[in-house]
Amino acid sequence: MKLEKYYENQNILHINTTPHRAYYIPKGKNLESRCLSLNSTKYDFDSWKFKFYNNPYEVNDNFTKGELEDFDTIPVPSSLNMLGYDKHLYANVKGPIPFIPPYVPDENPTGAYVREFHMTEEKLKFRNFLNFEGVDSAFYVWLNGEFVGYSQVAHATSEFEITKYLKLSNNVLSVLVLKYSDGTFLEDQDKFRMFGIFRDVYILQRPYEYIRDFTVRQTLSDDFKQVYINVGIIWNNEQRNLNIELFDKGELVYSGPSIAFTVENPKLWSAEEPNLYALKLITPDEMIELEIGFKKVEIKNSILYLNGQNIKLKGTNRHDSNAYTGATISKEQLIADLKLMKEHNINAIRTSHYPNSPWAYELYSKFGFYVMAEADIETHNTCEIYGGGHVYNNNVQFADDKTFGMLCHDPSYYNALLDRIQACVIREKNSPCVFMYSLGNESGYGPNLEKCAQWIKDFDKNALIHYESSVYQKIGYKNDITNIDVYSRMYISPDQVRNYCEKDVVEKPILLCEYSHAMGNSNGDLERYYETMQEFDTYAGGFIWEWNDHAIYMGKEINGKDKFYYGGNFNDFPNAGNFCLDGLIHPDRKPKTNLFEFKQVHRPIRAVLSDGKIMLTNHQDFVNVKDYYTIEIAQMINNEEVKVQIYKDFDLKARETKELKFEYTQDSSSNNYILIKYFTKEATLILPAHYELGFDQILLSKVPTPIHETEMGNTIELTISDTKIVASNNKFIATFDKLKCTLENFVKENVSYLTKPLDYNTFRAPTDNDRKIIADWRKAGYDRTCIKMLNTNASSSKSGAKIEFEFLITAVFLQAIMEVKAVYNIKNNGDIAVDIHAKKDPIFPELPRFGVRLFLDKNFQNVEYTAYGPYESYIDKHNYCYYGTFKDTVSGMYEDYIVPQEHGSRYGAEYLKVCNGKNKIEVQNDNNFCFNVSNFTQEQLNTTSHNFKLKKENFVTLCIDYKNAGIGSSSCGQAKLYEPYAVTDTDIDFSFNLFMS
């Protein structure tokens, strides 16, 4: 088939499409539907015929008439890759095609769609408009054999008037979709690259004279007691009679022909109180209804305000991505995600990096989310061309750019960039949830985007504009960032945020459009970001990267595990590997502990103990605690509730602090703490009543967990050879390996507790956040250490025995990493006190961890511990946990990351018991330790690419750690873990007690 190559001409973006307009679905005056959906349904699942081609040249010319041979039937909307057409490819910065804009490969995957639909005489009385809400990336349309038009821009609406092409009864629609176009160079987003008709398709019936577009402008009085509304109407031709009605939850507020009117005492819209009004535009022939919200967004003194209140963005970036449906997202899927977000205290969404389905903004407005509406622009691939690039520097206002912004400087791409920004701004201009527009993502900067920003300001003088890549400045050019309203950065540390906010002159509020990369076991240090946000009004908050892991569901493994594939699993090139697994939730939508941490850090209320008083602070921006929350407080002594009190009407205004009166008992002889939980008071549109949104724990006192003393045995006898030391009596036999300087085995009352010798441990299965330091760790030999014995000593007395080892921990071809002295003091009942002193050579890098590993019989599956739980916890990621005593199983403590890695640690432990139902091993350290128990070794986790490939070992690995390094979020951006969370010690003193019975 010979096509006009519009798809390789950046000056031809659309043919016969209507101008961009606000989103609406009109109805008849009697509320009858004027929308004919062409989506597949369960009743006509086979309504779309389809055939896949390797390129458009293979398509038969008769296709334009709806003729297809050997066709399939497929659901529409859908992502073709998810249906088995074309291969999956996950790319990030490196584009999937050669960078020779506007030209694309001749082998250009092509989808041919045919859909028949019926038109009645009644429908033919109207003007009819065919709408595509999302087609990736370019497409041609024919109706009844006649060419209708062409369009491109994957994530925005394309509308064609088809009135003159329609006929009575049966009509045949033919759509040819190309995977690549010149628009592909503007759509280099970090995602699986899919194509097809992936969003809704429908036909609108309109009268011959109709409202083509409208803009709702609002001006709030300084005291927010009045709102002046002006509805700007654009008619397609002649103006008709118009009546405007405004309703507040069914109650008429205004009715009349005037497009300008005032509402007294309006209920304002915010994410905390998403008050909406129903606006109806009624003409003689149809009605347009939409929900609007009254709000005022502004920046004053470099502070972001909504309705006069300095607000904080507790947000996430969100892609259209689902492991089962690809880029095709239904309303039900989105609502489920929004419910999860609300459950975890997320209040803002950045539509990364393109407009969402238009109905998504209705849901965002209804449920209460601040939305940064981002245009469908990313040209990250420009920094990958040979000889190109840019300088990434977090500490300067402008970073040098070689080629990153080349398309922003190319005049031939101005119209395409402006079109994409207009498609976003014009369609979403009436959406209450939108507080800011974004010019796109990671495309450098230059005169094209400067003019686009000016267009937005001319279109709406009150609009706020975001664009992080404005910090990249082409050498020899001076950026004009006058119209960029916020200083936006990615992945800078809390300290760097602080440095900006503490400057003598802060010109713009700082906003982190991406931060705390949620890849794998991640999102350490969120608390410091939050504390900084609360300290500085000029820090508006930010958006976690990102909401969910991108992956492709590939069925079940023989062991019953779900299989999720990522980049590189499909022989795709280029690919960015598992860099797509960077979400707060797993591909199956189960929350990671990352999301639990976010929820707790961003809880709506916080409590502290000050001078013996419990002081509560309302961290919400608008609402009073008494109207929305119930507070439940309990005092726990030795894990028993001794007092409970419920506050259903605690009067605490937004940002206010007040004492919560609660008479508690001081008991320093017990584990004594107060647990305060915050619940929804009543059901909301999306959350049930009495849903927990966070908690605070106030520790009053801690005491050591008592250990049941076992009966003493006889005096210990020592048997010493060149390689072994055996300490034994009538109760136990402890065998030590002199060459490896370790406890080799321990047998007590005929039970053998160790399957392998105790191991001195300096390594962990790298997390995704360890990817930048792992090379240093491996270079230092931490993953392959060996022991060089220097000296041993053994002695006994009436009360026990002492075994001492002096040794070096080193690695092949390297010098000694550390000198160690390990002392094992054994009581006559077999209890062992272990004291380890290590001195690390400071030339070596920080350690992943330091401790010991014990390898227990596989039946030791039951766990009880006193530490931060009940979830995995680390020094910089344990806010969502509380200190207490918990029971679990080894399998239950496994965190199922798609790419196996370090997981399941428990921080701040002072007691641990692992048992098999009859026998147990107990560990105690009053100065706290960390531990892991796992059915998988760190070696297997380190070398296994997917979780479903893991195989349980024939033993349980127990790690007892002096320290386990923090988690951080260094997989993107920040290269180093915050030093207090790293294992930087050069002198280590580590003691713990082992009890086996």
PDB file of N, CA, C and O in Angstrom, residues 62 181 197 418 516 716 827 830 858:
ATOM      1  N   ASN A  62      -6.910  -2.622  -0.984  1.00  0.00           N
ATOM      2  CA  ASN A  62      -8.346  -2.739  -0.697  1.00  0.00           C
ATOM      3  C   ASN A  62      -8.671  -2.587   0.788  1.00  0.00           C
ATOM      4  O   ASN A  62      -9.848  -2.555   1.156  1.00  0.00           O
ATOM      5  N   SER A 181       6.717   7.106  13.900  1.00  0.00           N
ATOM      6  CA  SER A 181       6.497   8.303  13.090  1.00  0.00           C
ATOM      7  C   SER A 181       7.515   9.338  13.533  1.00  0.00           C
ATOM      8  O   SER A 181       8.282   9.106  14.486  1.00  0.00           O
ATOM      9  N   ILE A 197      -4.386   1.125  18.912  1.00  0.00           N
ATOM     10  CA  ILE A 197      -5.477   1.950  19.434  1.00  0.00           C
ATOM     11  C   ILE A 197      -5.681   1.524  20.878  1.00  0.00           C
ATOM     12  O   ILE A 197      -6.342   0.525  21.156  1.00  0.00           O
ATOM     13  N   LEU A 418       4.542  22.683  20.127  1.00  0.00           N
ATOM     14  CA  LEU A 418       3.414  23.507  20.538  1.00  0.00           C
ATOM     15  C   LEU A 418       2.107  22.722  20.462  1.00  0.00           C
ATOM     16  O   LEU A 418       1.254  22.821  21.360  1.00  0.00           O
ATOM     17  N   SER A 516      13.498   9.985  45.175  1.00  0.00           N
ATOM     18  CA  SER A 516      13.388   8.724  45.910  1.00  0.00           C
ATOM     19  C   SER A 516      12.939   7.585  45.004  1.00  0.00           C
ATOM     20  O   SER A 516      11.861   7.020  45.162  1.00  0.00           O
ATOM     21  N   ILE A 716      33.298 -27.914  81.510  1.00  0.00           N
ATOM     22  CA  ILE A 716      33.600 -28.096  80.075  1.00  0.00           C
ATOM     23  C   ILE A 716      34.999 -28.649  79.901  1.00  0.00           C
ATOM     24  O   ILE A 716      35.963 -28.167  80.511  1.00  0.00           O
ATOM     25  N   LYS A 827      29.124 -20.948  78.529  1.00  0.00           N
ATOM     26  CA  LYS A 827      28.752 -21.401  79.862  1.00  0.00           C
ATOM     27  C   LYS A 827      28.594 -22.919  79.875  1.00  0.00           C
ATOM     28  O   LYS A 827      28.464 -23.550  78.828  1.00  0.00           O
ATOM     29  N   GLY A 830      25.850 -24.390  77.835  1.00  0.00           N
ATOM     30  CA  GLY A 830      25.926 -24.256  76.385  1.00  0.00           C
ATOM     31  C   GLY A 830      25.615 -22.881  75.866  1.00  0.00           C
ATOM     32  O   GLY A 830      25.730 -22.631  74.651  1.00  0.00           O
ATOM     33  N   LYS A 858      16.615 -26.777  57.979  1.00  0.00           N
ATOM     34  CA  LYS A 858      15.523 -26.170  57.220  1.00  0.00           C
ATOM     35  C   LYS A 858      14.198 -26.156  57.985  1.00  0.00           C
ATOM     36  O   LYS A 858      13.275 -25.422  57.617  1.00  0.00           O
TER      37      LYS A 858
END
